[in-house]
PDB file of C-alpha atoms in Angstrom:
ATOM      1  CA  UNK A   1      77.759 113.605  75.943  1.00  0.00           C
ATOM      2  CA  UNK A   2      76.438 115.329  79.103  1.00  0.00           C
ATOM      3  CA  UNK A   3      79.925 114.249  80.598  1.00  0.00           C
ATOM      4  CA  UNK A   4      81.959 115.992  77.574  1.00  0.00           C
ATOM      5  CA  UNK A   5      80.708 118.887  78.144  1.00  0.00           C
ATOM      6  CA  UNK A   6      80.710 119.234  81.563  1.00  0.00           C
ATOM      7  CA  UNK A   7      84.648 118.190  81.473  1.00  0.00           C
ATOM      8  CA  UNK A   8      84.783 121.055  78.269  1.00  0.00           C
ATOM      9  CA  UNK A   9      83.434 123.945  80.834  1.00  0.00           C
ATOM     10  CA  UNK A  10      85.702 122.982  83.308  1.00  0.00           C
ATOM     11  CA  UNK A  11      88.378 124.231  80.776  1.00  0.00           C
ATOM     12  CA  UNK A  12      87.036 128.058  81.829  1.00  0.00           C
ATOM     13  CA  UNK A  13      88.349 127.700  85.627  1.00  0.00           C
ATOM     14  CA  UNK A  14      91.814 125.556  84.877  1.00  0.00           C
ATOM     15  CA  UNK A  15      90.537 122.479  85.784  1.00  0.00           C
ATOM     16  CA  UNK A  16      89.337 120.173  82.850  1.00  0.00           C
ATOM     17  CA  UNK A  17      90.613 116.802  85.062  1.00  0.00           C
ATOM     18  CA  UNK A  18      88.434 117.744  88.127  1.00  0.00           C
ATOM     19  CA  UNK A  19      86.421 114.812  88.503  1.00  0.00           C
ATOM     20  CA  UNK A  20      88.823 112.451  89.402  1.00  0.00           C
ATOM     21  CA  UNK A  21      89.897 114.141  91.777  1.00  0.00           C
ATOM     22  CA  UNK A  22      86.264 114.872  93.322  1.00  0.00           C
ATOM     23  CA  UNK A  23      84.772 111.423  92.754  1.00  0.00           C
ATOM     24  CA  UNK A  24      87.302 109.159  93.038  1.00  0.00           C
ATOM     25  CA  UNK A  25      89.299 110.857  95.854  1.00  0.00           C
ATOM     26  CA  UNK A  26      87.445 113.326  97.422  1.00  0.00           C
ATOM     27  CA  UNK A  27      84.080 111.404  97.943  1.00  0.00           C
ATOM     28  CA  UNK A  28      86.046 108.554  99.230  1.00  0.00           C
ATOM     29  CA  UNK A  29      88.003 110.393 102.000  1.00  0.00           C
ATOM     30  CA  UNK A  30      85.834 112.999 102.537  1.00  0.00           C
ATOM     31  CA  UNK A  31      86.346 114.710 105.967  1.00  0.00           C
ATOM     32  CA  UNK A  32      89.616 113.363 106.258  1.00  0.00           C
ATOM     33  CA  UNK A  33      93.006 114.318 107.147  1.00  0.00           C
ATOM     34  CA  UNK A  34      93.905 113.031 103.485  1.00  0.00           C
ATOM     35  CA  UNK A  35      90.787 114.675 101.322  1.00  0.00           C
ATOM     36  CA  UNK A  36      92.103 118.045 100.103  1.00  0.00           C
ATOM     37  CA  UNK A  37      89.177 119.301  99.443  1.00  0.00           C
ATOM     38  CA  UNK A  38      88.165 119.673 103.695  1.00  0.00           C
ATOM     39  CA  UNK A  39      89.892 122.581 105.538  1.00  0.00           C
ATOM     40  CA  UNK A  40      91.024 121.551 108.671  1.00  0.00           C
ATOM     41  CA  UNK A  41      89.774 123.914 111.929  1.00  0.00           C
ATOM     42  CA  UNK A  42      91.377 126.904 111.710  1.00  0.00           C
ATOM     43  CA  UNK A  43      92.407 127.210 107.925  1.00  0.00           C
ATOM     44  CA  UNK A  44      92.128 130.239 106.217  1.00  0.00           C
ATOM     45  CA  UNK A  45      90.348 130.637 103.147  1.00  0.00           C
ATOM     46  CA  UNK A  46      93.243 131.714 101.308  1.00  0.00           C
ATOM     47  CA  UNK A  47      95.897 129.519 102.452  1.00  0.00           C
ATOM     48  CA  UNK A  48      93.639 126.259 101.995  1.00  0.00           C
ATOM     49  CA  UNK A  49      92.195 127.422  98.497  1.00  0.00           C
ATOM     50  CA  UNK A  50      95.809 127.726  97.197  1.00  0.00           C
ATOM     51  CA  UNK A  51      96.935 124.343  99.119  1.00  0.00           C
ATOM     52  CA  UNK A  52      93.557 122.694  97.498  1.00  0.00           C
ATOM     53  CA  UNK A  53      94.360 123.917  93.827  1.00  0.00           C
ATOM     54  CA  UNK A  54      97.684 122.173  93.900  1.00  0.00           C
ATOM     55  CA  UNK A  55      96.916 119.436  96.004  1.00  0.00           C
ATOM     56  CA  UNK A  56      93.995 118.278  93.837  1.00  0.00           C
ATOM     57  CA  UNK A  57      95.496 119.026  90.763  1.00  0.00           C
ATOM     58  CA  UNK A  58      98.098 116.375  91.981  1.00  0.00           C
ATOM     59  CA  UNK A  59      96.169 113.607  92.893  1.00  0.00           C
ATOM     60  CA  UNK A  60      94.334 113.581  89.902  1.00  0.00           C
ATOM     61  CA  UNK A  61      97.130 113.288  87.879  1.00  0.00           C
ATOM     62  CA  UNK A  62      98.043 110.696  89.905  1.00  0.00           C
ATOM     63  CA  UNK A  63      95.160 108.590  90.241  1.00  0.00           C
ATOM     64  CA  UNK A  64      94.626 108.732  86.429  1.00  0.00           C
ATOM     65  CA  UNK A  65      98.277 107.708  86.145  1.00  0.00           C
ATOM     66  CA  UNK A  66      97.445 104.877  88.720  1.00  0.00           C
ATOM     67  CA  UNK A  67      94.565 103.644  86.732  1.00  0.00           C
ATOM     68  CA  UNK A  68      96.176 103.839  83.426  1.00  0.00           C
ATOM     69  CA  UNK A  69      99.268 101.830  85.114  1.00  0.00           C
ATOM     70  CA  UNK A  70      96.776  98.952  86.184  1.00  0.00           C
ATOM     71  CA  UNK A  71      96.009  97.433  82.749  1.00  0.00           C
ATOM     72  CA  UNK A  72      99.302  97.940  81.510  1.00  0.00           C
ATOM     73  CA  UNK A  73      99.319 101.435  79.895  1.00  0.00           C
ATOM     74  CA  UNK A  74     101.869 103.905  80.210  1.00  0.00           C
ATOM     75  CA  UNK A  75     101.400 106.373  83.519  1.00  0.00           C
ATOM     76  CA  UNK A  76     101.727 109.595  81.598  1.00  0.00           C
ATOM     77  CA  UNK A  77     101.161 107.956  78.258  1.00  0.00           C
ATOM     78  CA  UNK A  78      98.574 109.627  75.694  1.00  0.00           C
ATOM     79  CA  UNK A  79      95.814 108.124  77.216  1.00  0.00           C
ATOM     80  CA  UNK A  80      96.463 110.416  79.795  1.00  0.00           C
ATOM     81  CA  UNK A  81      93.868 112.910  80.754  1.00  0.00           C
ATOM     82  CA  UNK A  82      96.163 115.398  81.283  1.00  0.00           C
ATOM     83  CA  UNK A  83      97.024 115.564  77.989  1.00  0.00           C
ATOM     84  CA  UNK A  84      93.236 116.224  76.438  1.00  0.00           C
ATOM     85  CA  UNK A  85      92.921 119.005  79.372  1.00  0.00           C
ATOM     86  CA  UNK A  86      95.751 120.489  77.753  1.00  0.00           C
ATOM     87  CA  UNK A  87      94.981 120.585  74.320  1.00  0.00           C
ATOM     88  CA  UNK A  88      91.449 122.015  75.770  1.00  0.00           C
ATOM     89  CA  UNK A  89      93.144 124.886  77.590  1.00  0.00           C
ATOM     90  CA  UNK A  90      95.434 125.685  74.111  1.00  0.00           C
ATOM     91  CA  UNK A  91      92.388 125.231  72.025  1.00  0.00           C
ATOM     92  CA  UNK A  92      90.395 127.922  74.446  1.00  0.00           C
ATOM     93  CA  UNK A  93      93.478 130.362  74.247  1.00  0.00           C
ATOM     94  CA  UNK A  94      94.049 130.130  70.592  1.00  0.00           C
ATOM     95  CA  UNK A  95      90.387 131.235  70.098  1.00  0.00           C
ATOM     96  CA  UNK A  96      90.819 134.068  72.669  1.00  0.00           C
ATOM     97  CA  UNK A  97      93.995 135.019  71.385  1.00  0.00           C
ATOM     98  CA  UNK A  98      92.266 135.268  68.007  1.00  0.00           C
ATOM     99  CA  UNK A  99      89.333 137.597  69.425  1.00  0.00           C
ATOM    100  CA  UNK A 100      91.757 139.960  71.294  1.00  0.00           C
ATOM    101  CA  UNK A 101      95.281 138.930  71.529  1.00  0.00           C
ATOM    102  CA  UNK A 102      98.005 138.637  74.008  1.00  0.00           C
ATOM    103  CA  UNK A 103      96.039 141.252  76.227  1.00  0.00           C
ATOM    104  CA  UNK A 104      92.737 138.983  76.535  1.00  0.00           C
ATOM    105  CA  UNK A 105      94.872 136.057  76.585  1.00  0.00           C
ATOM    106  CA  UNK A 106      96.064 137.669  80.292  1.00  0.00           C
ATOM    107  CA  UNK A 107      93.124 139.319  81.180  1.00  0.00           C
ATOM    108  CA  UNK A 108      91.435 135.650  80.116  1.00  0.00           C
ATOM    109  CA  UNK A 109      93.837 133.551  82.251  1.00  0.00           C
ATOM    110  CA  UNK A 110      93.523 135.795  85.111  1.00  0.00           C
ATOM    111  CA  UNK A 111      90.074 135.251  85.118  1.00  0.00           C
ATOM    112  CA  UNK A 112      90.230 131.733  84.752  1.00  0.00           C
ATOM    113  CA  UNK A 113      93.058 131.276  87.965  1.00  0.00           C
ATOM    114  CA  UNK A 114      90.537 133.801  89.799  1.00  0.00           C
ATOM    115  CA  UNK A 115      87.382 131.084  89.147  1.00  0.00           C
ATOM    116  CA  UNK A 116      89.139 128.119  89.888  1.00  0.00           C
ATOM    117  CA  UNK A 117      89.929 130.013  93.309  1.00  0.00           C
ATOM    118  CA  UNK A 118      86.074 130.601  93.887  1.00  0.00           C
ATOM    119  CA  UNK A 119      85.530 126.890  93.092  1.00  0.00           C
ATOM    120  CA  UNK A 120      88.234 126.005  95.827  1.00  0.00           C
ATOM    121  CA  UNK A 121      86.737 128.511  98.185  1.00  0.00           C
ATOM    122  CA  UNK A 122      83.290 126.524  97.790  1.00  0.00           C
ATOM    123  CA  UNK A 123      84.683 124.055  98.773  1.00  0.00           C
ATOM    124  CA  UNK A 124      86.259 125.614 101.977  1.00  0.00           C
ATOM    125  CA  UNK A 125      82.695 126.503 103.186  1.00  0.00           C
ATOM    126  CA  UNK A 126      81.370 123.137 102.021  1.00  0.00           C
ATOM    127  CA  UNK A 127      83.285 120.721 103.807  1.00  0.00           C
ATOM    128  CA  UNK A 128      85.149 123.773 106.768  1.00  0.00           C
ATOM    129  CA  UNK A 129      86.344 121.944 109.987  1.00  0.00           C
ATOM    130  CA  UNK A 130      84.391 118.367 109.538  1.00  0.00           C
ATOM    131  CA  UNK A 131      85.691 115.445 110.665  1.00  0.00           C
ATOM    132  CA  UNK A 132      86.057 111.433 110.252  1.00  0.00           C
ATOM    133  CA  UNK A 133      87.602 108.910 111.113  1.00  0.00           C
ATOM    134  CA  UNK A 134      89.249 107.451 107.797  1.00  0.00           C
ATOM    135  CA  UNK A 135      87.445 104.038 107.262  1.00  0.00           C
ATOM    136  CA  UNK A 136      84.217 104.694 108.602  1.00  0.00           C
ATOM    137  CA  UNK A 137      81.148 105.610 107.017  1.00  0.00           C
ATOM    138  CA  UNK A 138      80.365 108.609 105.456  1.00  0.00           C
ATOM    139  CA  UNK A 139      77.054 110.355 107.224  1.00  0.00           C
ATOM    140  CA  UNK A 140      75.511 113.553 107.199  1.00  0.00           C
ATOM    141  CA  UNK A 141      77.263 115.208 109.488  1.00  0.00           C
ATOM    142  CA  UNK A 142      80.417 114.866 107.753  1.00  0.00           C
ATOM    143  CA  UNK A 143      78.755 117.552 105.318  1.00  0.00           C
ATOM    144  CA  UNK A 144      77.158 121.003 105.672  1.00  0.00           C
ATOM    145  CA  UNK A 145      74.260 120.924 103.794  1.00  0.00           C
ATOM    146  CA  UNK A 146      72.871 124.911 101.811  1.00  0.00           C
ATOM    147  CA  UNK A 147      69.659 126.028 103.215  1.00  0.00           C
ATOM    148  CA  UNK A 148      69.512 129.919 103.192  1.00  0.00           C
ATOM    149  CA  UNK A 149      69.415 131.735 100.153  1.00  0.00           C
ATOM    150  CA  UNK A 150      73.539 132.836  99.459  1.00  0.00           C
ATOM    151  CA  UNK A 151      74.731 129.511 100.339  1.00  0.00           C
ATOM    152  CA  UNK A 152      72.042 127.468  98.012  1.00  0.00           C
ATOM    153  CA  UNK A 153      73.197 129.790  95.277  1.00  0.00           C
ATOM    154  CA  UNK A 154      77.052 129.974  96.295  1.00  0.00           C
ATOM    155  CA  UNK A 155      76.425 126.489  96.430  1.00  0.00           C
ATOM    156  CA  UNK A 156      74.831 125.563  92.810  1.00  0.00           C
ATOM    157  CA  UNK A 157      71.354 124.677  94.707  1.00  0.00           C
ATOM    158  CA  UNK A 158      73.040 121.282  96.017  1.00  0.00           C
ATOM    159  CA  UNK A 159      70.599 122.063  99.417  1.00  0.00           C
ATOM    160  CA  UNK A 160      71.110 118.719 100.388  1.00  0.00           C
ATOM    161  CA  UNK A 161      75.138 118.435  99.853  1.00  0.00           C
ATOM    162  CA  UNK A 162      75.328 115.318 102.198  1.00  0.00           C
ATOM    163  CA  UNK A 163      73.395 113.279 100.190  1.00  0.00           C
ATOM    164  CA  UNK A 164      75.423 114.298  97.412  1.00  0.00           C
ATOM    165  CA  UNK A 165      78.120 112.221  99.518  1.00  0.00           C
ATOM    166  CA  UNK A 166      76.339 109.815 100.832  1.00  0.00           C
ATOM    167  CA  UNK A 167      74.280 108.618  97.415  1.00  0.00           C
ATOM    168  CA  UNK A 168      77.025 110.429  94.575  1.00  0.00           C
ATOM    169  CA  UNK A 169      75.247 109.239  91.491  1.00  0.00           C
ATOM    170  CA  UNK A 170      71.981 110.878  93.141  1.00  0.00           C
ATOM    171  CA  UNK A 171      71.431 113.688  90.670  1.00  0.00           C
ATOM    172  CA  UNK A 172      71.987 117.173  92.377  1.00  0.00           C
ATOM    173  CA  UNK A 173      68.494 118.266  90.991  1.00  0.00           C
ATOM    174  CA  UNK A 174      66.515 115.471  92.638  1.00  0.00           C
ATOM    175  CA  UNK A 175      68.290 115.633  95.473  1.00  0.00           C
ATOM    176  CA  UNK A 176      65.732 116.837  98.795  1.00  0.00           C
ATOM    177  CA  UNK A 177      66.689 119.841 101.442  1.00  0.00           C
ATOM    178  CA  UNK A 178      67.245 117.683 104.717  1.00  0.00           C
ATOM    179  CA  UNK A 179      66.353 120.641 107.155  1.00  0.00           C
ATOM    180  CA  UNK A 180      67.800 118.738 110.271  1.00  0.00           C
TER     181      UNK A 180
END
């Protein structure tokens, strides 16, 4: 259940396939030149926020279409995840549509492509200019953790982001500020 709905909000920033992308790719290759979700030194926000969006967005689809391929099923086939995120996204605009028409349907969307932005740009100052070698172990340094104030908030109070990455099913709540 908690899952559902955590894949339903995601509908409200564009992005209702996100954890494959973040779990299976992402916290795999973190720091790398492959994870899309680490801006490489010297990136600017904007430029890797729009690059991220796409990129992500891309590798979900494909990973889901890898893992649907491995039993037998068909790649884009409606077992598909793609295809539920969809329906989610028509779903949510048929009910704004029916509140306020076309007009919040644009003003909705635009607010929607303007969140999943912010999301990307969290990312940019999670994970800005880290590095690793792909193979080796994930550590703490490959993350910056959120200890003041605007970052702990910016940062949905995930204080201690690296052990986020280095324990992932560690729930964000329990999870202890490591001040070094």
């Amino acid at each position: 259940m908690r899952h559902s709905v955590g894949r339903c909000s995601q509908v409200c920033y564009l992005d209702c396939t996100r954890e494959i992308a973040h779990v299976v790719g992402h916290h795999i290759i973190v720091a790398t030149v492959h994870d899309s979700d680490t801006a490489p030194r010297g990136t600017s926000l904007y430029s890797f926020a729009a690059r991220a969006l796409i990129k992500s967005t891309i590798e979900a689809n494909q990973t889901e279409a890898d893992m649907l391929a491995k039993p037998g099923r068909a790649r884009y086939g409606i077992h598909h995840r793609i295809w539920k995120a969809l329906a989610a996204e028509l779903v949510m605009q048929a009910i704004i549509h029916a509140i306020g028409g076309w007009r919040a349907n644009a003003v909705a969307i635009m607010g929607m492509v303007l969140a999943r932005f912010w999301i990307e740009s969290l990312n940019y100052f999670q994970h800005y200019g880290l590095v690793r070698e792909q193979g080796l172990a994930i550590s703490r340094r490959h993350v910056w953790n959120h200890l003041k104030p605007l970052s702990r908030i910016m940062g949905y109070e995930i204080t201690n982001h690296a052990d986020h990455h280095t324990d992932s099913f560690a729930k964000f709540h329990q999870l202890v500020p490591d001040r070094q």
